[in-house]
Coordinates of C-alpha atoms in Angstrom, one line a residue:
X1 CA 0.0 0.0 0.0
X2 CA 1.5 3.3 -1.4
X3 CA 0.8 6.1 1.5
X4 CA 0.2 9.0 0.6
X5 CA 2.6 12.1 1.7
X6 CA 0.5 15.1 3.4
X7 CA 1.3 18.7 1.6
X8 CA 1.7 20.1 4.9
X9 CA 2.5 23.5 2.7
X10 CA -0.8 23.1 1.2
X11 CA -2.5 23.1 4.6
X12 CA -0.3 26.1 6.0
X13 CA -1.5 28.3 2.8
X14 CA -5.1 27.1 3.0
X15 CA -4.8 28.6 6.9
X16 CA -3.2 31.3 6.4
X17 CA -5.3 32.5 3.9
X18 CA -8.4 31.5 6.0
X19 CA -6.9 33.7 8.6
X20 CA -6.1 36.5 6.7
X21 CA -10.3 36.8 5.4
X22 CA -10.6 36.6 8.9
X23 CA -9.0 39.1 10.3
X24 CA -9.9 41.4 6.7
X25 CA -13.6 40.6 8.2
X26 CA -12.8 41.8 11.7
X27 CA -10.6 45.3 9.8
X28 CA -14.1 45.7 8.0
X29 CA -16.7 45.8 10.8
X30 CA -14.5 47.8 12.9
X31 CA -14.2 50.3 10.1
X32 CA -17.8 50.3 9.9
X33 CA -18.1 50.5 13.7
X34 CA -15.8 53.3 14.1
X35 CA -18.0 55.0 11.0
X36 CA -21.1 54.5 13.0
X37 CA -19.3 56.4 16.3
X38 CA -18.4 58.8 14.3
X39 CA -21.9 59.4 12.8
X40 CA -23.7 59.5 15.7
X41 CA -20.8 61.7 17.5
X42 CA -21.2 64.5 14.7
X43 CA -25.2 64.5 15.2
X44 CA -24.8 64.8 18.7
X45 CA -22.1 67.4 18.1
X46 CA -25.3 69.1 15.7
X47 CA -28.2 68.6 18.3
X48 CA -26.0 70.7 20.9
X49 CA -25.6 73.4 18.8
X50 CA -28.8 73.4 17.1
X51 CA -29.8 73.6 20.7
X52 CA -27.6 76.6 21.9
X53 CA -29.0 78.6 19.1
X54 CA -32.5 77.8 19.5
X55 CA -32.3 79.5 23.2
X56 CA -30.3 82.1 21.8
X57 CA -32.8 83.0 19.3
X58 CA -35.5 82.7 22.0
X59 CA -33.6 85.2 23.7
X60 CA -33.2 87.6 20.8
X61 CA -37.2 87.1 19.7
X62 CA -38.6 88.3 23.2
X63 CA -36.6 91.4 22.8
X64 CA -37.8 92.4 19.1
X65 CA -41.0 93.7 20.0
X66 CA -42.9 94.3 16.9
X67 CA -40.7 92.7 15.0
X68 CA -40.8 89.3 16.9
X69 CA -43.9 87.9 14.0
X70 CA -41.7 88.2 11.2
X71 CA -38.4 86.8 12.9
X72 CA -40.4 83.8 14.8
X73 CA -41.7 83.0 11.0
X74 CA -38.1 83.5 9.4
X75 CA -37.0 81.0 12.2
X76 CA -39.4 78.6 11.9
X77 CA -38.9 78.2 8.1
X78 CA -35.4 78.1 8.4
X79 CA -35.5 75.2 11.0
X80 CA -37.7 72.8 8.9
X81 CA -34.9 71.0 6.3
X82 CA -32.6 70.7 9.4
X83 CA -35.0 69.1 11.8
X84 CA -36.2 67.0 8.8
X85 CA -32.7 65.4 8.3
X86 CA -32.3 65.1 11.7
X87 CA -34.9 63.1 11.9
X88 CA -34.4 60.4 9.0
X89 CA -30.8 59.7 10.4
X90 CA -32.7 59.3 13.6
X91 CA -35.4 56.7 12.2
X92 CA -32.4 55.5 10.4
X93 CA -30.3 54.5 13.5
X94 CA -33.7 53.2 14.7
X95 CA -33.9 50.9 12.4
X96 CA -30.4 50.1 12.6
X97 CA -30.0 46.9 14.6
X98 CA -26.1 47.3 14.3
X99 CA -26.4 50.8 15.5
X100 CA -28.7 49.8 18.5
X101 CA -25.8 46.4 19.5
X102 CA -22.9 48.9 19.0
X103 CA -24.1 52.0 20.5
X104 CA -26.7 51.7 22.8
X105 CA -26.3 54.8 24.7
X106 CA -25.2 57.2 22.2
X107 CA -28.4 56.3 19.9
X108 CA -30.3 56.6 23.1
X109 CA -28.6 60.4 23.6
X110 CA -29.0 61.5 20.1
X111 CA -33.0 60.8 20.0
X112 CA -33.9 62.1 23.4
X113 CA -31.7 65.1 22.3
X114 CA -33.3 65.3 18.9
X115 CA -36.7 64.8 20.6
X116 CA -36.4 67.4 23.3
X117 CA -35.0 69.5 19.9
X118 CA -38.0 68.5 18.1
X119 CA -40.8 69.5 21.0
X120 CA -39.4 73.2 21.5
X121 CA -39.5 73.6 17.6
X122 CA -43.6 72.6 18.2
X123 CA -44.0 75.5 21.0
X124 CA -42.6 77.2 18.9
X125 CA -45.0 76.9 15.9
X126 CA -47.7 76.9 18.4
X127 CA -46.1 80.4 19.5
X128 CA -46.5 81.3 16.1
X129 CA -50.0 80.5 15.5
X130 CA -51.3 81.8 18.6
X131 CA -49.0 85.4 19.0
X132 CA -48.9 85.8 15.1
X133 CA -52.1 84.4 13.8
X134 CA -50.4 82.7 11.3
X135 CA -51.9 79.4 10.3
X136 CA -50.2 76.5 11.1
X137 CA -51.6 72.6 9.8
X138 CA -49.6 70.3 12.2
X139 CA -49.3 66.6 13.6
X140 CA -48.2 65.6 16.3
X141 CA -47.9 61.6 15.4
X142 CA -47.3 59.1 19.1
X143 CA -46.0 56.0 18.5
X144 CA -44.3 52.6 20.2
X145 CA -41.4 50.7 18.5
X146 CA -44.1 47.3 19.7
X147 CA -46.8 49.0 17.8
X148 CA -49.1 47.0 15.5
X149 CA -50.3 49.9 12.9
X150 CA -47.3 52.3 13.6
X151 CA -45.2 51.2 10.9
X152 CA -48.1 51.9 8.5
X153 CA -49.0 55.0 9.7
X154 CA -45.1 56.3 9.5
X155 CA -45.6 55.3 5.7
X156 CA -49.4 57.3 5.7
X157 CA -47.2 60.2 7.1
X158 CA -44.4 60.4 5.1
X159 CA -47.0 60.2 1.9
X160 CA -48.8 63.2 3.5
X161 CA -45.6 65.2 3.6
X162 CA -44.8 64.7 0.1
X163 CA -48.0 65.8 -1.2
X164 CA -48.4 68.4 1.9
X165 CA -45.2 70.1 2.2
X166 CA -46.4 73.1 4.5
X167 CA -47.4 70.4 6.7
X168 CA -45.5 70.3 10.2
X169 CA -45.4 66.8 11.4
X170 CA -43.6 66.0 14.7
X171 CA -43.1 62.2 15.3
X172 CA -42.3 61.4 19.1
X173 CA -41.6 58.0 20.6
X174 CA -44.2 57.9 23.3
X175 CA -42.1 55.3 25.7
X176 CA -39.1 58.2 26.2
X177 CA -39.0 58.8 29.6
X178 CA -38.6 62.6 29.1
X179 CA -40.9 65.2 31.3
X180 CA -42.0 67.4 28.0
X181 CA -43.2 64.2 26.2
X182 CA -45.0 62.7 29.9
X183 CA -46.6 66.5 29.6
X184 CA -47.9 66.2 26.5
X185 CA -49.0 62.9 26.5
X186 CA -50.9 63.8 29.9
X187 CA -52.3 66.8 28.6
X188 CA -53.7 64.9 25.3
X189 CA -54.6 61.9 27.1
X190 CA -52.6 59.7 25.0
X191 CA -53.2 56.1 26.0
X192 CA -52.6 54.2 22.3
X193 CA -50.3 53.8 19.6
X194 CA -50.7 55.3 17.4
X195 CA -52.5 59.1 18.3
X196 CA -52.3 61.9 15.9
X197 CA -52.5 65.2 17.0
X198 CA -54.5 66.8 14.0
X199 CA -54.3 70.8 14.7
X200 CA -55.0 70.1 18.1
X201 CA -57.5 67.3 17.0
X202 CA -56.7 63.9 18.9
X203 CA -57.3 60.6 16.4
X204 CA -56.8 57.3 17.9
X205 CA -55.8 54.1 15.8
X206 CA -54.5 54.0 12.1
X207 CA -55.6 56.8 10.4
X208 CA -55.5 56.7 6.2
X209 CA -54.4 59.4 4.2
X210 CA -57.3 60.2 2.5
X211 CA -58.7 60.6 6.0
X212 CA -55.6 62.7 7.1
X213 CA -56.0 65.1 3.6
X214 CA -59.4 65.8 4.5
X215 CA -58.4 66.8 8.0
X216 CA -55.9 68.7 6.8
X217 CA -58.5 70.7 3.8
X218 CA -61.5 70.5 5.7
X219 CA -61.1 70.1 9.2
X220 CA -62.9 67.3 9.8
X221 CA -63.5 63.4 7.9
X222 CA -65.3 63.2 5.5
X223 CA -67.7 60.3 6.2

């Protein structure tokens, strides 16, 4: 019986090579890692100032007197492609299970910060309506990430602000365990996922959007 001789050199490139995808793997998903940190760093970075100036701005608005109406509605205008961008890389970390195992607590930081960013910018618009008389369609949408209908709603909504671009809708996670959103939640007697908020209008349960579009034109459903 002839044996056969072992390519031991065979074996040791066959590792070696095994090892070095390996470790090329490991490079990879660090890389992406350290991306992720230094996303999330940079928006926190941008909630903090975007905060800063918000309360300076306050500051300079209650000292314009006459002039506050046109500032406040300068502001608010200005505010609305930031706080929408802020809030897709938010629903995108959201639905990021890699950045939820990586970075628990920074995700955690950026949306309470993004959502305590998001609530002044509604007072404000509700400053607006009421000091200014200048009409404001908003929606204040409530949800759960364990909701059955939220994830069809956020669709309904992001529809309406397509075809209604004037349309201010604020989307808060009604778990956070932040006073403003226990305030507002109280003082709406939110109970459900998911509750809209129609200009000051609370709607329990999925709404549709032709539902919503009549809301939004007419004030009320059309039955």
């Amino acid at each position: 019986m002839v044996k056969r001789k072992i390519n031991y050199g065979l074996y040791l490139i066959t590792f070696v090579a095994s090892l070095v995808i390996f470790i090329s793997g490991l490079m990879v998903a660090n890389m992406i890692n350290d991306a992720k940190i230094s996303s999330i760093s940079k928006d926190l970075a941008y909630l903090e100032e975007l905060r800063s100036i918000q309360e300076t701005n306050m500051l300079l608005l209650d000292s314009l007197g006459e002039k506050k109406c046109d500032a406040l509605s300068h502001y608010q205008a200005s505010m609305v492609p930031e706080l929408e961008e802020l809030g897709k890389r938010v629903d995108m970390y959201e639905s990021s299970s890699d950045g939820k195992r990586y970075l628990p607590g920074d995700y955690e930081m950026l949306k309470r910060s993004y959502t305590l960013l998001l609530i002044k910018y509604w007072t404000l618009s509700k400053t607006l309506e009421k000091d200014c008389s200048v009409p404001i369609d908003d929606i204040l949408y409530f949800y759960s990430s364990n909701c059955e209908g939220c994830e069809s709603q956020g669709i309904i909504l992001n529809s309406i602000k397509k075809s209604h671009p004037e349309t201010m809708i604020f989307s808060i996670d009604g778990e956070l365990d932040l006073s403003p959103v226990i305030i507002i939640k109280h003082s709406y007697n939110v109970t459900q996922y998911p509750t809209l908020i129609v200009n000051s209008r609370q709607y329990e349960g999925l709404v549709s959007k032709d539902d919503l579009i009549s809301l939004l034109e007419t004030g009320k459903i059309e039955k």
